[in-house]
Short mmCIF file of N, CA and C in Angstrom, two decimals:
data_model
loop_
_atom_site.label_atom_id
_atom_site.label_comp_id
_atom_site.label_asym_id
_atom_site.label_seq_id
_atom_site.Cartn_x
_atom_site.Cartn_y
_atom_site.Cartn_z
N UNK A 1 -10.50 -19.07 -9.45
CA UNK A 1 -11.16 -20.27 -9.92
C UNK A 1 -10.96 -20.38 -11.43
N UNK A 2 -10.64 -21.58 -11.89
CA UNK A 2 -10.44 -21.76 -13.34
C UNK A 2 -11.79 -21.95 -14.03
N UNK A 3 -11.79 -21.91 -15.33
CA UNK A 3 -13.04 -21.99 -16.08
C UNK A 3 -13.23 -23.30 -16.81
N UNK A 4 -12.84 -24.41 -16.19
CA UNK A 4 -12.92 -25.70 -16.86
C UNK A 4 -14.26 -26.41 -16.64
N UNK A 5 -15.00 -26.04 -15.61
CA UNK A 5 -16.27 -26.68 -15.30
C UNK A 5 -17.44 -25.78 -15.70
N UNK A 6 -18.34 -26.32 -16.51
CA UNK A 6 -19.47 -25.55 -17.03
C UNK A 6 -20.38 -25.07 -15.89
N UNK A 7 -20.52 -25.88 -14.83
CA UNK A 7 -21.42 -25.54 -13.73
C UNK A 7 -20.98 -24.27 -12.98
N UNK A 8 -19.71 -23.90 -13.10
CA UNK A 8 -19.19 -22.71 -12.40
C UNK A 8 -19.44 -21.41 -13.15
N UNK A 9 -19.87 -21.52 -14.41
CA UNK A 9 -19.99 -20.34 -15.27
C UNK A 9 -21.45 -20.08 -15.61
N UNK A 10 -21.89 -18.85 -15.37
CA UNK A 10 -23.27 -18.45 -15.64
C UNK A 10 -23.27 -17.12 -16.38
N UNK A 11 -24.30 -16.87 -17.20
CA UNK A 11 -24.41 -15.55 -17.85
C UNK A 11 -24.43 -14.44 -16.79
N UNK A 12 -23.74 -13.34 -17.07
CA UNK A 12 -23.65 -12.22 -16.14
C UNK A 12 -22.40 -12.25 -15.27
N UNK A 13 -21.66 -13.36 -15.31
CA UNK A 13 -20.45 -13.51 -14.51
C UNK A 13 -19.29 -12.78 -15.18
N UNK A 14 -18.44 -12.15 -14.38
CA UNK A 14 -17.26 -11.46 -14.93
C UNK A 14 -16.09 -12.44 -14.96
N UNK A 15 -15.45 -12.55 -16.14
CA UNK A 15 -14.40 -13.54 -16.35
C UNK A 15 -13.25 -12.97 -17.18
N UNK A 16 -12.13 -13.69 -17.18
CA UNK A 16 -11.05 -13.46 -18.13
C UNK A 16 -11.11 -14.60 -19.13
N UNK A 17 -11.04 -14.27 -20.43
CA UNK A 17 -10.99 -15.30 -21.46
C UNK A 17 -9.72 -15.13 -22.28
N UNK A 18 -9.36 -16.20 -22.98
CA UNK A 18 -8.27 -16.15 -23.96
C UNK A 18 -8.91 -16.30 -25.33
N UNK A 19 -8.78 -15.28 -26.17
CA UNK A 19 -9.31 -15.32 -27.52
C UNK A 19 -8.48 -16.27 -28.38
N UNK A 20 -9.06 -16.78 -29.46
CA UNK A 20 -8.36 -17.70 -30.36
C UNK A 20 -7.05 -17.08 -30.86
N UNK A 21 -7.10 -15.79 -31.24
CA UNK A 21 -5.91 -15.13 -31.77
C UNK A 21 -4.83 -14.92 -30.71
N UNK A 22 -5.20 -15.00 -29.43
CA UNK A 22 -4.25 -14.79 -28.33
C UNK A 22 -3.79 -16.09 -27.67
N UNK A 23 -4.13 -17.24 -28.25
CA UNK A 23 -3.78 -18.51 -27.61
C UNK A 23 -2.26 -18.70 -27.49
N UNK A 24 -1.51 -18.21 -28.47
CA UNK A 24 -0.04 -18.35 -28.41
C UNK A 24 0.57 -17.49 -27.31
N UNK A 25 0.05 -16.27 -27.15
CA UNK A 25 0.62 -15.35 -26.17
C UNK A 25 -0.02 -15.52 -24.79
N UNK A 26 -1.25 -16.03 -24.75
CA UNK A 26 -1.95 -16.19 -23.48
C UNK A 26 -2.54 -14.90 -22.95
N UNK A 27 -2.63 -13.87 -23.80
CA UNK A 27 -3.18 -12.58 -23.36
C UNK A 27 -4.65 -12.76 -22.97
N UNK A 28 -5.01 -12.20 -21.82
CA UNK A 28 -6.37 -12.33 -21.29
C UNK A 28 -7.22 -11.13 -21.66
N UNK A 29 -8.50 -11.39 -21.88
CA UNK A 29 -9.48 -10.35 -22.16
C UNK A 29 -10.55 -10.44 -21.10
N UNK A 30 -10.87 -9.30 -20.48
CA UNK A 30 -11.87 -9.27 -19.41
C UNK A 30 -13.24 -8.94 -19.98
N UNK A 31 -14.27 -9.59 -19.46
CA UNK A 31 -15.61 -9.29 -19.93
C UNK A 31 -16.67 -10.01 -19.12
N UNK A 32 -17.93 -9.81 -19.53
CA UNK A 32 -19.08 -10.42 -18.85
C UNK A 32 -19.69 -11.46 -19.78
N UNK A 33 -19.96 -12.65 -19.23
CA UNK A 33 -20.48 -13.76 -20.02
C UNK A 33 -21.91 -13.46 -20.49
N UNK A 34 -22.13 -13.69 -21.79
CA UNK A 34 -23.48 -13.58 -22.36
C UNK A 34 -24.05 -14.97 -22.63
N UNK A 35 -23.25 -15.82 -23.33
CA UNK A 35 -23.69 -17.17 -23.70
C UNK A 35 -22.58 -18.18 -23.43
N UNK A 36 -22.97 -19.39 -23.05
CA UNK A 36 -22.03 -20.51 -22.94
C UNK A 36 -22.10 -21.29 -24.24
N UNK A 37 -20.96 -21.52 -24.87
CA UNK A 37 -20.91 -22.18 -26.17
C UNK A 37 -20.47 -23.64 -26.10
N UNK A 38 -19.81 -24.03 -25.03
CA UNK A 38 -19.38 -25.43 -24.84
C UNK A 38 -20.54 -26.20 -24.22
N UNK A 39 -20.90 -27.33 -24.85
CA UNK A 39 -22.01 -28.14 -24.34
C UNK A 39 -21.60 -29.13 -23.26
N UNK A 40 -20.34 -29.57 -23.27
CA UNK A 40 -19.90 -30.57 -22.29
C UNK A 40 -19.74 -29.93 -20.91
N UNK A 41 -19.78 -30.76 -19.88
CA UNK A 41 -19.71 -30.26 -18.50
C UNK A 41 -18.29 -29.86 -18.09
N UNK A 42 -17.28 -30.35 -18.84
CA UNK A 42 -15.87 -30.06 -18.51
C UNK A 42 -15.08 -29.93 -19.81
N UNK A 43 -14.14 -28.99 -19.83
CA UNK A 43 -13.21 -28.89 -20.96
C UNK A 43 -11.84 -28.51 -20.40
N UNK A 44 -10.78 -29.27 -20.74
CA UNK A 44 -9.45 -29.03 -20.16
C UNK A 44 -8.85 -27.67 -20.49
N UNK A 45 -9.26 -27.06 -21.61
CA UNK A 45 -8.71 -25.75 -21.98
C UNK A 45 -9.63 -24.60 -21.58
N UNK A 46 -10.74 -24.91 -20.94
CA UNK A 46 -11.69 -23.88 -20.51
C UNK A 46 -12.97 -23.91 -21.32
N UNK A 47 -14.06 -23.53 -20.68
CA UNK A 47 -15.37 -23.50 -21.33
C UNK A 47 -15.41 -22.31 -22.29
N UNK A 48 -15.89 -22.56 -23.50
CA UNK A 48 -15.97 -21.49 -24.50
C UNK A 48 -17.22 -20.67 -24.26
N UNK A 49 -17.06 -19.34 -24.24
CA UNK A 49 -18.18 -18.42 -23.99
C UNK A 49 -18.16 -17.26 -24.98
N UNK A 50 -19.31 -16.60 -25.09
CA UNK A 50 -19.41 -15.34 -25.82
C UNK A 50 -19.65 -14.26 -24.78
N UNK A 51 -18.87 -13.18 -24.87
CA UNK A 51 -19.02 -12.06 -23.96
C UNK A 51 -20.11 -11.12 -24.46
N UNK A 52 -20.54 -10.19 -23.60
CA UNK A 52 -21.59 -9.24 -23.96
C UNK A 52 -21.18 -8.36 -25.13
N UNK A 53 -19.88 -8.17 -25.35
CA UNK A 53 -19.41 -7.35 -26.48
C UNK A 53 -19.22 -8.18 -27.76
N UNK A 54 -19.55 -9.49 -27.70
CA UNK A 54 -19.50 -10.33 -28.89
C UNK A 54 -18.24 -11.15 -29.06
N UNK A 55 -17.22 -10.91 -28.26
CA UNK A 55 -15.97 -11.67 -28.38
C UNK A 55 -16.17 -13.09 -27.85
N UNK A 56 -15.49 -14.05 -28.51
CA UNK A 56 -15.61 -15.46 -28.14
C UNK A 56 -14.24 -15.99 -27.75
N UNK A 57 -14.20 -16.72 -26.63
CA UNK A 57 -12.95 -17.32 -26.18
C UNK A 57 -13.20 -18.31 -25.06
N UNK A 58 -12.11 -18.90 -24.57
CA UNK A 58 -12.20 -19.88 -23.49
C UNK A 58 -11.89 -19.22 -22.15
N UNK A 59 -12.72 -19.53 -21.16
CA UNK A 59 -12.55 -18.95 -19.82
C UNK A 59 -11.28 -19.51 -19.20
N UNK A 60 -10.39 -18.60 -18.77
CA UNK A 60 -9.17 -19.04 -18.09
C UNK A 60 -9.23 -18.68 -16.60
N UNK A 61 -10.11 -17.74 -16.25
CA UNK A 61 -10.19 -17.32 -14.85
C UNK A 61 -11.55 -16.67 -14.59
N UNK A 62 -12.15 -17.02 -13.44
CA UNK A 62 -13.41 -16.40 -13.04
C UNK A 62 -13.08 -15.34 -12.01
N UNK A 63 -13.59 -14.13 -12.22
CA UNK A 63 -13.33 -13.02 -11.30
C UNK A 63 -14.38 -13.07 -10.20
N UNK A 64 -13.92 -13.32 -8.98
CA UNK A 64 -14.84 -13.43 -7.86
C UNK A 64 -14.97 -12.10 -7.17
N UNK A 65 -16.19 -11.72 -6.89
CA UNK A 65 -16.46 -10.42 -6.25
C UNK A 65 -16.46 -10.57 -4.75
#
């Protein structure tokens, strides 16, 4: 599942994000969502989140258990 819809993302969810510094390479970082930073219900590049370790990036993939 992609991370473009805010309704699909909740704190505690495990996701892959792309950090700002990795946007050119597309390298993914795995983590657990702490806060949702995008206010709109949809974003074409992914909803911006803060992970529990403090890293901020856009969700590119939701890890389903």
